[in-house]
Every structure is written in C-alpha cells, then in structure tokens.
XYZ file of C-alpha atoms in Angstrom:
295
model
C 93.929 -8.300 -15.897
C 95.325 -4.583 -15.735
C 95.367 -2.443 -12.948
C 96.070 1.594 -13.552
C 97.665 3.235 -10.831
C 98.691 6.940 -10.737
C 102.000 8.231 -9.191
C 102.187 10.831 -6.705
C 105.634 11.705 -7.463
C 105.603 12.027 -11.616
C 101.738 12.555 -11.628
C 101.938 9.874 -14.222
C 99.550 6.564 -14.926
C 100.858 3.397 -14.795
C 99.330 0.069 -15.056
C 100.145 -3.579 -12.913
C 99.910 -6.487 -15.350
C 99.060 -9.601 -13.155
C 99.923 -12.619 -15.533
C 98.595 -15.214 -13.327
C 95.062 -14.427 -14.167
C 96.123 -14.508 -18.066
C 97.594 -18.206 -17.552
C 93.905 -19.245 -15.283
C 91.950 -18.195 -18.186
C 94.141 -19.812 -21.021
C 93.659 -23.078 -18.587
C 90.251 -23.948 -20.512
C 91.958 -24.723 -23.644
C 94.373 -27.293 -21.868
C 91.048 -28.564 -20.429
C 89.800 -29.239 -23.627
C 92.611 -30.970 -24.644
C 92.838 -33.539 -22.089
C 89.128 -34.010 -21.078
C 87.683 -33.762 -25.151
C 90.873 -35.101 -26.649
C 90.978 -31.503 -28.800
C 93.684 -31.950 -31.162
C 95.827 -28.580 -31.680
C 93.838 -27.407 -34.730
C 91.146 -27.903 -33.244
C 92.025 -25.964 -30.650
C 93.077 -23.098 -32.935
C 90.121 -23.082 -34.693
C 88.108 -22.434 -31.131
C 90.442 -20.324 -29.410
C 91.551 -18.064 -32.488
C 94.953 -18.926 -31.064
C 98.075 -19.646 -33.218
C 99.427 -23.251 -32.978
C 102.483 -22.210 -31.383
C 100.418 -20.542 -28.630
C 98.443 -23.399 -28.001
C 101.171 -25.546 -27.488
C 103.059 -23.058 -25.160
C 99.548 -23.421 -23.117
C 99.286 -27.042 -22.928
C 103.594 -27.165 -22.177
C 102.501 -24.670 -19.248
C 100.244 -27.215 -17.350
C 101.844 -30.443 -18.480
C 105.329 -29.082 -16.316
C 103.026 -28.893 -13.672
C 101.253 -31.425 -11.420
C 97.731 -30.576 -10.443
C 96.630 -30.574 -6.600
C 94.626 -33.859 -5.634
C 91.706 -33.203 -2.535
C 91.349 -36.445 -0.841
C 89.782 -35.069 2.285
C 86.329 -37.583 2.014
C 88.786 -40.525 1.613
C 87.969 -41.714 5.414
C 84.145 -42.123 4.684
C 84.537 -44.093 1.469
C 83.902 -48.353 2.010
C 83.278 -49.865 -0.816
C 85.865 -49.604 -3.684
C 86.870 -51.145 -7.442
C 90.473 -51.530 -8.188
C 92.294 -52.527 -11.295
C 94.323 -52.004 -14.201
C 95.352 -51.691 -17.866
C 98.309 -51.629 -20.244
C 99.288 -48.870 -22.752
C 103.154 -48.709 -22.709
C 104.003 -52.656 -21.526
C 105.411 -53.235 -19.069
C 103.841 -50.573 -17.097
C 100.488 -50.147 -16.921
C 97.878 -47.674 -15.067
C 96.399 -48.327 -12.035
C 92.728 -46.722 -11.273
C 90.965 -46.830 -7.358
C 87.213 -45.545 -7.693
C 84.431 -45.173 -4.961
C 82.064 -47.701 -5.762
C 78.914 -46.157 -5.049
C 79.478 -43.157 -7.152
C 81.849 -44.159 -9.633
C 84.161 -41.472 -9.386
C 87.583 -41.976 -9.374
C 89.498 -41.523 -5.881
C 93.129 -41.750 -7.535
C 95.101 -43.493 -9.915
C 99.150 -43.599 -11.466
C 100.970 -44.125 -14.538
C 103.854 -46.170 -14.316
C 102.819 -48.838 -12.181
C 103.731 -52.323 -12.737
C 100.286 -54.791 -11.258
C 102.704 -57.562 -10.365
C 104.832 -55.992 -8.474
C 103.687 -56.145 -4.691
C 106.738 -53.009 -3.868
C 104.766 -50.778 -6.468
C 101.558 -50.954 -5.434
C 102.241 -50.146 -1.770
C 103.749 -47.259 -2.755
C 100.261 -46.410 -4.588
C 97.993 -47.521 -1.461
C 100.500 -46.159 1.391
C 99.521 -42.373 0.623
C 96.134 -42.778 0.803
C 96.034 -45.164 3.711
C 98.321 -42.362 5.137
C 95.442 -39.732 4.358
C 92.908 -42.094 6.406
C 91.308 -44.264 3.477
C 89.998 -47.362 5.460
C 88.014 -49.096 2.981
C 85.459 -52.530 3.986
C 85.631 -54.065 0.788
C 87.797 -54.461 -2.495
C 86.439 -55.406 -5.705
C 89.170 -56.799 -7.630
C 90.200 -59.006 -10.688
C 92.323 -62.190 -9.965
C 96.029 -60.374 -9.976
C 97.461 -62.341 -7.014
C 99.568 -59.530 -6.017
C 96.780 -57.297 -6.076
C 94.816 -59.204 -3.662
C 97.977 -60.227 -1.198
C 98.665 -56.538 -1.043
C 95.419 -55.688 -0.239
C 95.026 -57.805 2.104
C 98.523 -57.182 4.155
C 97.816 -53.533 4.792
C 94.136 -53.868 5.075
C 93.533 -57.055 7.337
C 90.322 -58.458 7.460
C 89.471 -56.352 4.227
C 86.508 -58.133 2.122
C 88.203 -59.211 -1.682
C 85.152 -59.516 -3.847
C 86.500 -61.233 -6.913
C 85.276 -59.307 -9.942
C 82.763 -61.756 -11.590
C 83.116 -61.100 -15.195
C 87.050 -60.875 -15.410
C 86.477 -64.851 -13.401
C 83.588 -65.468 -16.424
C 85.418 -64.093 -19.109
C 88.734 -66.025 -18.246
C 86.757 -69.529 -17.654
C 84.892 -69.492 -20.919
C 87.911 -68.693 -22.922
C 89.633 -71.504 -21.826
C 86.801 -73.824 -22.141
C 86.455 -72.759 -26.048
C 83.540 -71.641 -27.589
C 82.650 -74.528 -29.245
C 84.260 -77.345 -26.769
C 83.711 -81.281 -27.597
C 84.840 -82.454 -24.480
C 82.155 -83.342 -22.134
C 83.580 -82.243 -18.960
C 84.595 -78.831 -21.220
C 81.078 -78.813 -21.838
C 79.614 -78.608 -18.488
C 81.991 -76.456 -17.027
C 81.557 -73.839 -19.434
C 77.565 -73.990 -18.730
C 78.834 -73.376 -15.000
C 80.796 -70.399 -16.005
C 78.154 -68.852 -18.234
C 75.911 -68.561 -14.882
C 78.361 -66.652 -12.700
C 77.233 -63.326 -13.355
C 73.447 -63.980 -12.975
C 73.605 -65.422 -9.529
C 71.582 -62.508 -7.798
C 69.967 -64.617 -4.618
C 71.662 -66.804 -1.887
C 69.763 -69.920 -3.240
C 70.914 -69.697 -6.963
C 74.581 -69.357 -4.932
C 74.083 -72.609 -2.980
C 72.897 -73.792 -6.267
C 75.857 -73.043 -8.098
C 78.276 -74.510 -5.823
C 76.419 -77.972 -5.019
C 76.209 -77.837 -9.182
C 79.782 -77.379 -9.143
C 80.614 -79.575 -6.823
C 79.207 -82.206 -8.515
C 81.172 -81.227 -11.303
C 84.265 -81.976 -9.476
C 83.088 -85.015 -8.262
C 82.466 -85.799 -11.372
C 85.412 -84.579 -13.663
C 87.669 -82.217 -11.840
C 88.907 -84.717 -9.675
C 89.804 -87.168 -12.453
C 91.513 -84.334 -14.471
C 94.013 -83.093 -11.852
C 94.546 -87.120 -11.594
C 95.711 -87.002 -15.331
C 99.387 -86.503 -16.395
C 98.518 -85.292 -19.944
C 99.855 -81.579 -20.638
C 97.996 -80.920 -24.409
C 97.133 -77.602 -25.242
C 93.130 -78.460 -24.837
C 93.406 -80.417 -21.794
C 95.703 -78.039 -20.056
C 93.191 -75.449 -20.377
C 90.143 -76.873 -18.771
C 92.195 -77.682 -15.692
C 93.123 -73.700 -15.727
C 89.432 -72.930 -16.188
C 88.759 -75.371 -13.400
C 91.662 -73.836 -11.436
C 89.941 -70.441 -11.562
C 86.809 -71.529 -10.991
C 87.359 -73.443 -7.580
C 90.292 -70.865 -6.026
C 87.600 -67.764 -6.691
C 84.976 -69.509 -5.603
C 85.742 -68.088 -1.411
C 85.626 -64.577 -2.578
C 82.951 -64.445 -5.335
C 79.400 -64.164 -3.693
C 80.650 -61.471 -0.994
C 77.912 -58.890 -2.907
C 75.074 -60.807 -1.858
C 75.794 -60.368 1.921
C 76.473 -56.402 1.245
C 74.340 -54.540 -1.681
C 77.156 -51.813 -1.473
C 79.658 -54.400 -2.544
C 80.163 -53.986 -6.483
C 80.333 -57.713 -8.406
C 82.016 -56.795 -11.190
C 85.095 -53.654 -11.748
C 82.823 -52.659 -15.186
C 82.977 -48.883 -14.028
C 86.712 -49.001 -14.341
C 86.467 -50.872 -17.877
C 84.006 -48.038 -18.831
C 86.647 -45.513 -17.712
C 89.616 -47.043 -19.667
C 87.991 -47.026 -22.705
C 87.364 -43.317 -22.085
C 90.777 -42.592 -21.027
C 92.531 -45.075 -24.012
C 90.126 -43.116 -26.462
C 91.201 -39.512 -25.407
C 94.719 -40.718 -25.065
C 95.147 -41.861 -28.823
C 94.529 -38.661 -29.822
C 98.070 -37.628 -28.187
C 99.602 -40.399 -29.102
C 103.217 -38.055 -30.074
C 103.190 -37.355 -26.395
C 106.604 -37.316 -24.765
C 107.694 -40.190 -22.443
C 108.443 -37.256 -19.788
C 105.064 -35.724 -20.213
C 102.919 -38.689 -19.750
C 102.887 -39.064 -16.197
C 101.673 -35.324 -15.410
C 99.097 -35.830 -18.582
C 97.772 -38.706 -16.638
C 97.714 -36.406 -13.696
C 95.522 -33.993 -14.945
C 93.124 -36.530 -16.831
C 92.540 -38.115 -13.192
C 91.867 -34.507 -11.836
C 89.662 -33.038 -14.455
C 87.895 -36.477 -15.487
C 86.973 -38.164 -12.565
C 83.920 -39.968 -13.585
C-alpha cells in the first residue's frame, strides 16, 4: 500500500510505502503451503511469483512463531490426547477438544515417555486455566501418571481401539491356542460395548476367562515367543479394564482418540510434501500447521 503526501516546504509529492501490508498479503501463499501441502512450483504457477520469491515468503513466516488464542481453554472438559513419531525419538504431541474436534495445542519435539517433557507441554495451559474432567488417552504409562499428578481426580478413559488393536495383535490372527482363542473373541467386542449391561457382560465373560486360563498362565514359567504374548494381551486387557467403560457414565467422554489418528494422517500427508525441510525450521512449521489447521 502507497500513500502520496505533498510537502509544504518543496511543494513536491511524495509517497509512504508501508511494507507490512505487502508481507500480510504475500501470507496466503505460505498458507497454501502448509495447510494444502503446495509444493514451490506449484506455488509459482498460482502466484505468478518466481521461485526465489516464494521461498523468501515462506523463509519470512517460518523465522517467525505464530500467536496461539487460548482464551476458551477454561470451559473445555472433555479432551483426546496422544501422539506420533516422524523424526524418532521425538515425536508430536496433539491435545484436541473432544466435542468439536479442534485442536487446542500441540509440540514438536516431545518425547511421550518422558514424564519432565510433557509437564512442560501441560504446565502452560494449566497456567492459562485449562481444567479439563476427563482424558481420553492410549496406554503410555507416563501419559496417564502425568495426567493424573497435575490433574487429581481427572477421569483417564483408556482409548478403546489402541487397547483392541494391541490385544488382537498379540493374540494372532489365526491363533491355535484355545485360551488365545477366547481371548481374542473378548478383545474383538471392546469397541461395541455401547450399554451398561453388554459392560457387566464383558467383564463376568472375562472373568471367567481368567478363571479359566489367565490364572493358570501367569502360573506358567514358559517365556516362548507365542506364550509370552497372550499373557501381554491378557496383561492389557485386565490393567485397562478400571478405566475403559468411563464413556458410558458421561456421553461427552470420547471412547476412542480416532479424531487425533484422523489428524495425523492429515498432518503426516502435508508434511511429506516438505520433506527437505530444515531441522531448525520444523518446529515453527509445526507451529503454524497447528494455527492454521486446527481441525
């Protein structure tokens, strides 16, 4: 934007060149690029720009971090939590409002196991006034002890289909043991218990189990492959068991994280695409992917 002045001394014109407007309206083409995944060409081909401009854009915004506006954060309860590896052994960690799906904040760099790391992710926004009621969760156990020391009382909902997913791997598809055999029918049913009587089902179903098997397995010494597997399915099954079935108490409570797995794939997608990235760069590329892709 110009602005054309005249001098009262020299009687001559003179124009004020603010750049900032010139950078705001170049901003779409950065947009592009980290909400479509645009590669440069692309870009160039939209934008009529040169490649070298294009870059200079996107260089512009990358050395900066974007503002975050947490100011609803105290009337959100109900929240999904969890995360995923591109660069091991850091991964990224996502927080989204459950009800809406939209994501509240989320880091690059942050290492799941590592109870030190992910306080320094929740302190901020506990800081800002984000006292959630529940946490839907997979089965990190640092995760869920962290959650629980600065949130007491907080409700853990174990994520259903990371429990599922985890129990019918280890049973094998195709198991010959008996015991394997039953348990994995128990684990195919997690994710369709929808009533408080198929719950009490389940559990006097899997109780029987145990009474049955479980008991007789943790009895064993034997440590093969096969055998050692079912006890970790079992394992899973029976320490998730207190948190699973929170949902059916509260509709607001999510059962599964599935929004977040939806938003990875997204965010892995669009990522790929700037794969030559520089190490430096990522973290303030994640940034603005949080901020201008929320959902």
């Amino acid at each position: 934007m110009r602005q054309r002045w005249l001098c009262k001394d020299c009687n001559k014109s003179f124009h004020w060149k603010i750049t900032a407007n010139k950078i705001n309206k170049e901003k779409i083409w950065f947009e592009r690029w980290v909400i479509e995944g645009y590669s440069v060409r692309q870009l160039c081909n939209q934008s009529g720009y040169s490649s070298s401009k294009i870059y200079r854009i996107i260089d512009h915004w990358l050395c900066h971090s974007p503002d975050i506006n947490n100011d609803n954060i105290r009337n959100i309860k109900h929240v999904t939590f969890d995360g995923t590896f591109l660069h091991r052994p850091n991964s990224i960690v996502v927080l989204m409002n459950a009800q809406t799906n939209t994501l509240i904040d989320g880091k690059f760099g942050i290492r799941e196991n590592s109870e030190l790391q992910l306080r320094s992710f929740f302190q901020p926004i506990k800081n800002n006034g984000f006292n959630p009621k529940s946490f839907t969760l997979d089965g990190n156990p640092q995760v869920i002890r962290t959650v629980r020391n600065m949130w007491p009382g907080i409700i853990v909902q174990r994520c259903l289909v990371h429990v599922q997913r985890q129990g019918l791997m280890w049973c094998r598809r195709f198991p010959k043991r008996t015991d394997a055999k039953h348990l994995r029918e128990l684990f195919k049913r997690v994710t369709y218990i929808n009533t408080h009587r198929e719950r009490d089902r389940f559990i006097s179903d899997l109780e029987t189990w145990e009474q049955r098997y479980g008991c007789h397995l943790v009895s064993k010494p034997e440590r093969g492959k096969v055998f050692s597997d079912i006890k970790r399915a079992r394992s899973i099954l029976v320490k998730a068991l207190p948190d699973m079935f929170h949902y059916l108490d509260d509709l607001n409570i999510p059962k599964t994280t599935n929004g977040l797995e939806g938003y990875f794939s997204r965010l892995k997608q669009n990522y790929r695409n700037h794969r030559g990235l520089k190490p430096e760069k990522r973290a303030n590329y994640f940034k603005w992917f949080f901020v201008l892709k929320s959902k």
